[in-house]
Amino acid sequence: EVQLVESGGGLVQPGGSLRLSCAASGFTFSSYEMNWVRQAPGKGLEWVSYISSSGSTIYYADSVKGRFTISRDNAKNSLYLQMNSLRAEDTAVYYCARDENFDYWGQGTLVTVSS
Amino acid sequence: DVVMTQSPLSLPVTLGQPASISCRSSQSLVYSDGNTYLNWFQQRPGQSPRRLIYKVSNRDSGVPDRFSGSGSGTDFTLKISRVEAEDVGVYYCMQGTHWITFGQGTRLEIK
C-alpha cells in the first residue's frame, strides 16, 4: 500500500525556517517524481515544488522561489522541503504528492507562520 | 500561467440526483505528446485530496463508476450520476500540461 507521511510542521515566527519531511513507503520511491502542494486555511490547492526521480530536475512556484528548497534522499525513501524566510502567507497545510499526475497524497502537515 | 476556472463554486444537490462541475482552461490542454493532462480531485471534509480522474476521463482504482470525466481542449466536465452522502466535499480540477495549476474548487453539499 502506498503511504506518504509528512512531518516537521509547527509554529514559526516570520523570517524563520522549517524543514518538512515526507516518508514514503509501499512503492519504489526512487522511480517517482514528487511534489509539494500547500493549502492555506479555508483556501484552495497551490502547487509549491517538483523534483524528478533522480533529483536532477527541480521547479518552484514563483511565490516560494529563492526561499524554499526541495530535495530527496532515495536511500531513505524521503522527500524534504527546506523553508526559509517564512512569511505569514506561507501558513498552510503542506502535502507531498507522488508523481507528475499527483496520484497519491499524504495527510499533510500544518505550518503556521506567526509572531 | 494557465488559469483554470471552475463553475459553479457551490453546488447544492439532492441525494440521488446528478451533479456536474465545469472546468475551463485559458489555453488548450493538449500536450505535444497528444495527451491532455487534466485531473480531478475530491477533498472530503478534514481529509487530504484524492485523485478521482486522470487524463480527462480515466477513473482511478476504487473510484465509483458514478463519477465520470469528459471534455477536450479547454472545456472539461466532472459528472456524478447519482450523488451520495459520501460525495460531500470540494472538487478541484488540475492541469499538468502547462506546468501545474489548480481550479478554485467547487464545494458540493447535500440540499
PDB file of C-alpha atoms in Angstrom:
ATOM      1  CA  GLU A   1       0.000   0.000   0.000  1.00  0.00           C
ATOM      2  CA  VAL A   2       1.352   3.410  -0.986  1.00  0.00           C
ATOM      3  CA  GLN A   3       1.879   5.645   2.034  1.00  0.00           C
ATOM      4  CA  LEU A   4       3.157   9.202   2.283  1.00  0.00           C
ATOM      5  CA  VAL A   5       3.609  10.647   5.757  1.00  0.00           C
ATOM      6  CA  GLU A   6       4.553  14.288   6.222  1.00  0.00           C
ATOM      7  CA  SER A   7       6.148  15.691   9.351  1.00  0.00           C
ATOM      8  CA  GLY A   8       8.027  18.741  10.572  1.00  0.00           C
ATOM      9  CA  GLY A   9       5.259  21.329  10.620  1.00  0.00           C
ATOM     10  CA  GLY A  10       4.688  23.705  13.503  1.00  0.00           C
ATOM     11  CA  LEU A  11       4.582  27.310  14.644  1.00  0.00           C
ATOM     12  CA  VAL A  12       7.408  29.557  13.466  1.00  0.00           C
ATOM     13  CA  GLN A  13       7.982  33.298  13.579  1.00  0.00           C
ATOM     14  CA  PRO A  14       8.106  35.406  10.404  1.00  0.00           C
ATOM     15  CA  GLY A  15      11.578  35.213   8.927  1.00  0.00           C
ATOM     16  CA  GLY A  16      12.173  31.825  10.488  1.00  0.00           C
ATOM     17  CA  SER A  17      12.919  28.432   8.962  1.00  0.00           C
ATOM     18  CA  LEU A  18      11.376  24.985   8.986  1.00  0.00           C
ATOM     19  CA  ARG A  19      12.192  21.678   7.312  1.00  0.00           C
ATOM     20  CA  LEU A  20       9.384  19.397   6.250  1.00  0.00           C
ATOM     21  CA  SER A  21       9.822  15.691   5.585  1.00  0.00           C
ATOM     22  CA  CYS A  22       7.738  13.183   3.672  1.00  0.00           C
ATOM     23  CA  ALA A  23       8.375   9.498   4.372  1.00  0.00           C
ATOM     24  CA  ALA A  24       7.363   7.219   1.528  1.00  0.00           C
ATOM     25  CA  SER A  25       6.573   3.512   1.628  1.00  0.00           C
ATOM     26  CA  GLY A  26       4.780   0.874  -0.408  1.00  0.00           C
ATOM     27  CA  PHE A  27       6.418   1.740  -3.717  1.00  0.00           C
ATOM     28  CA  THR A  28       9.830   2.197  -5.306  1.00  0.00           C
ATOM     29  CA  PHE A  29      10.421   5.783  -4.224  1.00  0.00           C
ATOM     30  CA  SER A  30      13.483   6.281  -6.420  1.00  0.00           C
ATOM     31  CA  SER A  31      11.382   5.710  -9.542  1.00  0.00           C
ATOM     32  CA  TYR A  32       8.899   8.506  -8.940  1.00  0.00           C
ATOM     33  CA  GLU A  33       8.813  12.266  -9.294  1.00  0.00           C
ATOM     34  CA  MET A  34       7.458  14.040  -6.237  1.00  0.00           C
ATOM     35  CA  ASN A  35       5.715  17.305  -5.455  1.00  0.00           C
ATOM     36  CA  TRP A  36       4.828  19.579  -2.586  1.00  0.00           C
ATOM     37  CA  VAL A  37       1.403  21.224  -2.619  1.00  0.00           C
ATOM     38  CA  ARG A  38       0.014  23.571   0.020  1.00  0.00           C
ATOM     39  CA  GLN A  39      -3.410  24.692   1.149  1.00  0.00           C
ATOM     40  CA  ALA A  40      -3.888  27.864   3.173  1.00  0.00           C
ATOM     41  CA  PRO A  41      -6.658  27.696   5.793  1.00  0.00           C
ATOM     42  CA  GLY A  42     -10.034  27.637   4.055  1.00  0.00           C
ATOM     43  CA  LYS A  43      -8.438  28.093   0.632  1.00  0.00           C
ATOM     44  CA  GLY A  44      -7.688  26.017  -2.440  1.00  0.00           C
ATOM     45  CA  LEU A  45      -4.676  23.992  -3.525  1.00  0.00           C
ATOM     46  CA  GLU A  46      -1.397  25.606  -4.625  1.00  0.00           C
ATOM     47  CA  TRP A  47       1.470  23.676  -6.174  1.00  0.00           C
ATOM     48  CA  VAL A  48       4.764  24.553  -4.473  1.00  0.00           C
ATOM     49  CA  SER A  49       7.621  22.483  -5.864  1.00  0.00           C
ATOM     50  CA  TYR A  50       8.581  19.485  -8.013  1.00  0.00           C
ATOM     51  CA  ILE A  51      11.585  17.167  -8.025  1.00  0.00           C
ATOM     52  CA  SER A  52      12.415  14.481 -10.555  1.00  0.00           C
ATOM     53  CA  SER A  53      13.069  10.896  -9.534  1.00  0.00           C
ATOM     54  CA  SER A  54      16.838  11.375  -9.508  1.00  0.00           C
ATOM     55  CA  GLY A  55      16.679  14.861  -8.033  1.00  0.00           C
ATOM     56  CA  SER A  56      18.373  16.385 -11.047  1.00  0.00           C
ATOM     57  CA  THR A  57      15.395  18.484 -12.137  1.00  0.00           C
ATOM     58  CA  ILE A  58      13.677  20.862  -9.751  1.00  0.00           C
ATOM     59  CA  TYR A  59      10.989  23.510 -10.167  1.00  0.00           C
ATOM     60  CA  TYR A  60       9.381  26.016  -7.806  1.00  0.00           C
ATOM     61  CA  ALA A  61       6.322  28.218  -7.786  1.00  0.00           C
ATOM     62  CA  ASP A  62       7.210  31.891  -8.105  1.00  0.00           C
ATOM     63  CA  SER A  63       5.758  32.502  -4.639  1.00  0.00           C
ATOM     64  CA  VAL A  64       8.486  30.395  -2.976  1.00  0.00           C
ATOM     65  CA  LYS A  65      11.405  30.638  -5.396  1.00  0.00           C
ATOM     66  CA  GLY A  66      14.606  31.646  -3.640  1.00  0.00           C
ATOM     67  CA  ARG A  67      13.206  30.822  -0.187  1.00  0.00           C
ATOM     68  CA  PHE A  68      12.270  27.127  -0.363  1.00  0.00           C
ATOM     69  CA  THR A  69      14.477  24.178  -1.355  1.00  0.00           C
ATOM     70  CA  ILE A  70      13.162  20.757  -2.312  1.00  0.00           C
ATOM     71  CA  SER A  71      15.382  17.694  -2.010  1.00  0.00           C
ATOM     72  CA  ARG A  72      15.155  13.955  -1.662  1.00  0.00           C
ATOM     73  CA  ASP A  73      17.125  11.022  -0.282  1.00  0.00           C
ATOM     74  CA  ASN A  74      16.263   7.925  -2.292  1.00  0.00           C
ATOM     75  CA  ALA A  75      18.227   5.697   0.077  1.00  0.00           C
ATOM     76  CA  LYS A  76      15.953   6.828   2.903  1.00  0.00           C
ATOM     77  CA  ASN A  77      12.758   6.964   0.822  1.00  0.00           C
ATOM     78  CA  SER A  78      12.297  10.542   1.902  1.00  0.00           C
ATOM     79  CA  LEU A  79      11.350  13.888   0.400  1.00  0.00           C
ATOM     80  CA  TYR A  80      12.157  17.216   2.034  1.00  0.00           C
ATOM     81  CA  LEU A  81      11.195  20.873   1.852  1.00  0.00           C
ATOM     82  CA  GLN A  82      13.519  23.385   3.475  1.00  0.00           C
ATOM     83  CA  MET A  83      11.584  26.590   4.038  1.00  0.00           C
ATOM     84  CA  ASN A  84      13.499  29.780   4.852  1.00  0.00           C
ATOM     85  CA  SER A  85      12.469  33.430   5.263  1.00  0.00           C
ATOM     86  CA  LEU A  86       8.962  32.328   6.102  1.00  0.00           C
ATOM     87  CA  ARG A  87       6.091  34.774   5.771  1.00  0.00           C
ATOM     88  CA  ALA A  88       2.572  34.868   7.172  1.00  0.00           C
ATOM     89  CA  GLU A  89       1.242  33.953   3.735  1.00  0.00           C
ATOM     90  CA  ASP A  90       3.167  30.662   3.863  1.00  0.00           C
ATOM     91  CA  THR A  91       0.776  29.471   6.576  1.00  0.00           C
ATOM     92  CA  ALA A  92      -0.825  26.339   5.170  1.00  0.00           C
ATOM     93  CA  VAL A  93      -1.132  22.593   5.302  1.00  0.00           C
ATOM     94  CA  TYR A  94       1.701  21.181   3.215  1.00  0.00           C
ATOM     95  CA  TYR A  95       1.122  17.935   1.332  1.00  0.00           C
ATOM     96  CA  CYS A  96       3.569  15.739  -0.512  1.00  0.00           C
ATOM     97  CA  ALA A  97       2.118  14.106  -3.605  1.00  0.00           C
ATOM     98  CA  ARG A  98       3.517  11.375  -5.809  1.00  0.00           C
ATOM     99  CA  ASP A  99       4.198  11.616  -9.480  1.00  0.00           C
ATOM    100  CA  GLU A 100       3.564  14.297 -12.070  1.00  0.00           C
ATOM    101  CA  ASN A 101      -0.077  13.248 -12.007  1.00  0.00           C
ATOM    102  CA  PHE A 102      -0.491  13.509  -8.236  1.00  0.00           C
ATOM    103  CA  ASP A 103      -1.869  10.002  -7.822  1.00  0.00           C
ATOM    104  CA  TYR A 104      -1.224   9.696  -4.081  1.00  0.00           C
ATOM    105  CA  TRP A 105      -1.160  12.344  -1.351  1.00  0.00           C
ATOM    106  CA  GLY A 106      -0.049  12.376   2.251  1.00  0.00           C
ATOM    107  CA  GLN A 107      -2.209  13.546   5.140  1.00  0.00           C
ATOM    108  CA  GLY A 108      -0.427  16.906   5.329  1.00  0.00           C
ATOM    109  CA  THR A 109       1.474  18.857   7.979  1.00  0.00           C
ATOM    110  CA  LEU A 110       0.418  22.280   9.215  1.00  0.00           C
ATOM    111  CA  VAL A 111       2.845  25.183   9.078  1.00  0.00           C
ATOM    112  CA  THR A 112       1.832  28.332  10.938  1.00  0.00           C
ATOM    113  CA  VAL A 113       3.889  31.487  10.496  1.00  0.00           C
ATOM    114  CA  SER A 114       3.015  33.982  13.187  1.00  0.00           C
ATOM    115  CA  SER A 115       4.607  36.138  15.836  1.00  0.00           C
TER     116      SER A 115
ATOM    117  CA  ASP B   1       0.244  30.940 -16.437  1.00  0.00           C
ATOM    118  CA  VAL B   2      -2.721  28.789 -17.386  1.00  0.00           C
ATOM    119  CA  VAL B   3      -5.813  29.785 -15.427  1.00  0.00           C
ATOM    120  CA  MET B   4      -8.321  27.090 -14.509  1.00  0.00           C
ATOM    121  CA  THR B   5     -11.857  28.355 -13.911  1.00  0.00           C
ATOM    122  CA  GLN B   6     -14.397  26.099 -12.239  1.00  0.00           C
ATOM    123  CA  SER B   7     -18.150  26.584 -12.092  1.00  0.00           C
ATOM    124  CA  PRO B   8     -20.204  26.579 -10.077  1.00  0.00           C
ATOM    125  CA  LEU B   9     -18.180  27.314  -6.948  1.00  0.00           C
ATOM    126  CA  SER B  10     -21.002  25.993  -4.776  1.00  0.00           C
ATOM    127  CA  LEU B  11     -23.196  23.072  -5.756  1.00  0.00           C
ATOM    128  CA  PRO B  12     -26.168  22.032  -3.590  1.00  0.00           C
ATOM    129  CA  VAL B  13     -27.509  18.689  -4.772  1.00  0.00           C
ATOM    130  CA  THR B  14     -30.337  16.430  -3.634  1.00  0.00           C
ATOM    131  CA  LEU B  15     -29.308  12.891  -2.747  1.00  0.00           C
ATOM    132  CA  GLY B  16     -29.709  10.587  -5.731  1.00  0.00           C
ATOM    133  CA  GLN B  17     -29.684  13.430  -8.226  1.00  0.00           C
ATOM    134  CA  PRO B  18     -26.929  14.078 -10.785  1.00  0.00           C
ATOM    135  CA  ALA B  19     -24.261  16.758 -10.430  1.00  0.00           C
ATOM    136  CA  SER B  20     -21.966  18.404 -12.930  1.00  0.00           C
ATOM    137  CA  ILE B  21     -18.878  20.589 -12.466  1.00  0.00           C
ATOM    138  CA  SER B  22     -17.299  22.568 -15.281  1.00  0.00           C
ATOM    139  CA  CYS B  23     -13.609  23.384 -15.594  1.00  0.00           C
ATOM    140  CA  ARG B  24     -12.326  25.726 -18.281  1.00  0.00           C
ATOM    141  CA  SER B  25      -8.669  26.449 -19.044  1.00  0.00           C
ATOM    142  CA  SER B  26      -7.241  29.647 -20.501  1.00  0.00           C
ATOM    143  CA  GLN B  27      -5.235  27.608 -23.032  1.00  0.00           C
ATOM    144  CA  SER B  28      -5.668  24.272 -24.744  1.00  0.00           C
ATOM    145  CA  LEU B  29      -4.502  21.425 -22.511  1.00  0.00           C
ATOM    146  CA  VAL B  30      -3.427  19.148 -25.346  1.00  0.00           C
ATOM    147  CA  TYR B  31       0.264  18.383 -24.827  1.00  0.00           C
ATOM    148  CA  SER B  32       2.802  17.792 -27.583  1.00  0.00           C
ATOM    149  CA  ASP B  33       2.588  14.039 -26.923  1.00  0.00           C
ATOM    150  CA  GLY B  34      -1.122  14.076 -27.778  1.00  0.00           C
ATOM    151  CA  ASN B  35      -2.272  13.596 -24.189  1.00  0.00           C
ATOM    152  CA  THR B  36      -4.439  16.024 -22.251  1.00  0.00           C
ATOM    153  CA  TYR B  37      -3.253  16.305 -18.665  1.00  0.00           C
ATOM    154  CA  LEU B  38      -6.442  17.231 -16.861  1.00  0.00           C
ATOM    155  CA  ASN B  39      -7.142  15.594 -13.498  1.00  0.00           C
ATOM    156  CA  TRP B  40      -9.989  15.806 -10.994  1.00  0.00           C
ATOM    157  CA  PHE B  41      -9.573  15.560  -7.226  1.00  0.00           C
ATOM    158  CA  GLN B  42     -12.007  15.151  -4.361  1.00  0.00           C
ATOM    159  CA  GLN B  43     -11.282  16.569  -0.921  1.00  0.00           C
ATOM    160  CA  ARG B  44     -13.700  15.397   1.732  1.00  0.00           C
ATOM    161  CA  PRO B  45     -14.003  17.491   4.910  1.00  0.00           C
ATOM    162  CA  GLY B  46     -10.891  17.129   7.040  1.00  0.00           C
ATOM    163  CA  GLN B  47      -9.125  14.879   4.536  1.00  0.00           C
ATOM    164  CA  SER B  48      -6.328  15.262   2.040  1.00  0.00           C
ATOM    165  CA  PRO B  49      -7.135  15.401  -1.684  1.00  0.00           C
ATOM    166  CA  ARG B  50      -7.772  12.160  -3.529  1.00  0.00           C
ATOM    167  CA  ARG B  51      -7.416  11.796  -7.271  1.00  0.00           C
ATOM    168  CA  LEU B  52     -10.606  10.626  -8.995  1.00  0.00           C
ATOM    169  CA  ILE B  53      -9.925  11.092 -12.688  1.00  0.00           C
ATOM    170  CA  TYR B  54      -6.715  11.449 -14.688  1.00  0.00           C
ATOM    171  CA  LYS B  55      -6.109  12.481 -18.287  1.00  0.00           C
ATOM    172  CA  VAL B  56      -9.673  13.776 -18.668  1.00  0.00           C
ATOM    173  CA  SER B  57     -11.662  10.577 -18.411  1.00  0.00           C
ATOM    174  CA  ASN B  58      -9.697   7.761 -16.731  1.00  0.00           C
ATOM    175  CA  ARG B  59     -11.164   6.767 -13.403  1.00  0.00           C
ATOM    176  CA  ASP B  60      -8.727   5.848 -10.634  1.00  0.00           C
ATOM    177  CA  SER B  61      -8.869   2.444  -8.985  1.00  0.00           C
ATOM    178  CA  GLY B  62     -11.566   2.279  -6.326  1.00  0.00           C
ATOM    179  CA  VAL B  63     -13.465   5.310  -7.615  1.00  0.00           C
ATOM    180  CA  PRO B  64     -17.173   4.524  -8.019  1.00  0.00           C
ATOM    181  CA  ASP B  65     -18.399   4.408 -11.595  1.00  0.00           C
ATOM    182  CA  ARG B  66     -20.952   7.129 -10.858  1.00  0.00           C
ATOM    183  CA  PHE B  67     -18.013   9.528 -11.362  1.00  0.00           C
ATOM    184  CA  SER B  68     -17.067  10.330 -14.945  1.00  0.00           C
ATOM    185  CA  GLY B  69     -14.889  12.876 -16.669  1.00  0.00           C
ATOM    186  CA  SER B  70     -15.157  14.260 -20.168  1.00  0.00           C
ATOM    187  CA  GLY B  71     -14.064  17.133 -22.337  1.00  0.00           C
ATOM    188  CA  SER B  72     -11.326  18.283 -24.649  1.00  0.00           C
ATOM    189  CA  GLY B  73      -9.169  21.278 -25.473  1.00  0.00           C
ATOM    190  CA  THR B  74     -10.177  23.912 -22.934  1.00  0.00           C
ATOM    191  CA  ASP B  75     -13.525  22.609 -21.678  1.00  0.00           C
ATOM    192  CA  PHE B  76     -13.893  19.786 -19.187  1.00  0.00           C
ATOM    193  CA  THR B  77     -16.627  18.323 -17.006  1.00  0.00           C
ATOM    194  CA  LEU B  78     -16.848  16.085 -13.971  1.00  0.00           C
ATOM    195  CA  LYS B  79     -20.198  14.350 -13.604  1.00  0.00           C
ATOM    196  CA  ILE B  80     -21.667  12.393 -10.742  1.00  0.00           C
ATOM    197  CA  SER B  81     -24.604  10.346 -11.959  1.00  0.00           C
ATOM    198  CA  ARG B  82     -26.314   9.968  -8.575  1.00  0.00           C
ATOM    199  CA  VAL B  83     -24.955  11.928  -5.628  1.00  0.00           C
ATOM    200  CA  GLU B  84     -24.440  10.055  -2.365  1.00  0.00           C
ATOM    201  CA  ALA B  85     -23.792  11.469   1.098  1.00  0.00           C
ATOM    202  CA  GLU B  86     -20.110  10.463   0.929  1.00  0.00           C
ATOM    203  CA  ASP B  87     -19.615  12.725  -2.106  1.00  0.00           C
ATOM    204  CA  VAL B  88     -19.795  15.877   0.037  1.00  0.00           C
ATOM    205  CA  GLY B  89     -16.593  17.876  -0.223  1.00  0.00           C
ATOM    206  CA  VAL B  90     -14.620  20.130  -2.535  1.00  0.00           C
ATOM    207  CA  TYR B  91     -13.727  19.110  -6.069  1.00  0.00           C
ATOM    208  CA  TYR B  92     -10.704  20.502  -7.895  1.00  0.00           C
ATOM    209  CA  CYS B  93      -9.588  20.260 -11.484  1.00  0.00           C
ATOM    210  CA  MET B  94      -5.865  20.437 -12.175  1.00  0.00           C
ATOM    211  CA  GLN B  95      -3.948  20.843 -15.399  1.00  0.00           C
ATOM    212  CA  GLY B  96      -0.497  19.335 -15.836  1.00  0.00           C
ATOM    213  CA  THR B  97       0.099  20.296 -19.461  1.00  0.00           C
ATOM    214  CA  HIS B  98       1.498  23.801 -18.966  1.00  0.00           C
ATOM    215  CA  TRP B  99       3.188  23.128 -15.682  1.00  0.00           C
ATOM    216  CA  ILE B 100       0.668  22.773 -12.823  1.00  0.00           C
ATOM    217  CA  THR B 101      -2.339  24.828 -11.841  1.00  0.00           C
ATOM    218  CA  PHE B 102      -5.488  24.005  -9.906  1.00  0.00           C
ATOM    219  CA  GLY B 103      -9.011  25.322 -10.246  1.00  0.00           C
ATOM    220  CA  GLN B 104     -10.521  27.279  -7.347  1.00  0.00           C
ATOM    221  CA  GLY B 105     -12.578  24.320  -6.181  1.00  0.00           C
ATOM    222  CA  THR B 106     -16.290  23.519  -6.206  1.00  0.00           C
ATOM    223  CA  ARG B 107     -17.993  22.796  -2.902  1.00  0.00           C
ATOM    224  CA  LEU B 108     -20.621  20.075  -3.209  1.00  0.00           C
ATOM    225  CA  GLU B 109     -23.209  19.907  -0.443  1.00  0.00           C
ATOM    226  CA  ILE B 110     -26.421  17.996   0.086  1.00  0.00           C
ATOM    227  CA  LYS B 111     -29.575  20.059  -0.258  1.00  0.00           C
TER     228      LYS B 111
END
